[in-house]
Amino acid sequence: HPGTIGAAGASSSAQFDSLDKNNDGNLDPTEAQAIPWLQQNFSQYDTDHNGKIGKDEFAAAQKAQPAASGGTGIGGFFGRNR
């Protein structure tokens, strides 16, 4: 079916838009509270360290999440080396 390619990106974008309550194009820590794993690992996924998670960072965070979101993943040290 056409449209199945990139479906994950579309759902990621739609989820991002629903979380971005103030529509500034970024998720701040308050907006990230809606997703516990994202809130708990906020600094890890805020790869440019600007205090916000952009769409690209959010998409990368979702890809990094194990399918069962109970796992911590192997990137727990990511972003802590500053």
XYZ file of C-alpha atoms in Angstrom:
82
model
C 0.000 0.000 0.000
C 1.269 3.467 -0.710
C 1.689 5.483 2.428
C 2.898 2.630 4.600
C 6.503 3.748 4.158
C 7.208 6.462 6.683
C 4.102 5.667 8.706
C 6.211 5.552 11.859
C 7.484 9.050 11.112
C 3.957 10.296 10.607
C 2.733 8.833 13.877
C 5.819 10.196 15.631
C 5.062 13.639 14.241
C 1.397 13.409 15.202
C 2.313 12.321 18.729
C 4.835 15.147 18.960
C 2.211 17.684 17.868
C -0.262 16.411 20.462
C 2.367 16.728 23.208
C 3.519 20.193 22.106
C 0.821 22.022 24.056
C 2.158 25.544 23.421
C 2.877 24.815 19.743
C 6.424 26.163 19.868
C 7.838 23.232 17.904
C 9.642 21.810 20.938
C 8.800 19.716 23.972
C 9.830 21.226 27.284
C 10.161 19.126 30.460
C 6.562 19.912 31.493
C 5.178 18.714 28.152
C 7.397 15.602 28.344
C 5.673 14.553 31.599
C 2.954 12.931 29.477
C 5.490 10.221 28.514
C 7.239 8.811 31.592
C 10.232 7.324 29.720
C 10.780 10.614 27.910
C 10.580 12.651 31.106
C 12.942 10.287 32.934
C 15.527 10.442 30.136
C 14.923 14.043 29.065
C 18.543 15.192 29.272
C 19.672 12.085 27.397
C 17.411 12.844 24.440
C 18.003 16.620 24.518
C 21.088 16.092 22.389
C 21.778 19.787 21.733
C 21.322 20.587 25.452
C 18.954 23.522 24.876
C 16.435 22.384 27.493
C 13.909 21.330 24.850
C 13.332 18.308 22.670
C 12.749 19.095 19.015
C 10.967 16.892 16.481
C 14.205 15.299 15.316
C 15.292 14.573 18.883
C 11.849 13.136 19.661
C 11.979 10.848 16.624
C 15.459 9.662 17.637
C 14.263 9.094 21.212
C 11.389 6.948 19.982
C 13.737 4.882 17.815
C 16.082 4.406 20.793
C 13.260 3.174 23.015
C 13.082 -0.602 23.332
C 9.785 -2.025 22.080
C 8.831 -2.829 25.655
C 9.367 0.553 27.260
C 10.201 -1.063 30.581
C 13.848 -1.419 29.557
C 16.357 1.349 30.118
C 18.253 0.689 26.891
C 22.026 0.831 26.547
C 22.364 4.573 26.025
C 21.881 5.609 29.641
C 25.251 7.370 29.732
C 24.453 9.402 26.614
C 24.684 13.130 27.176
C 26.184 12.788 30.662
C 29.771 13.361 29.585
C 29.721 17.158 29.880
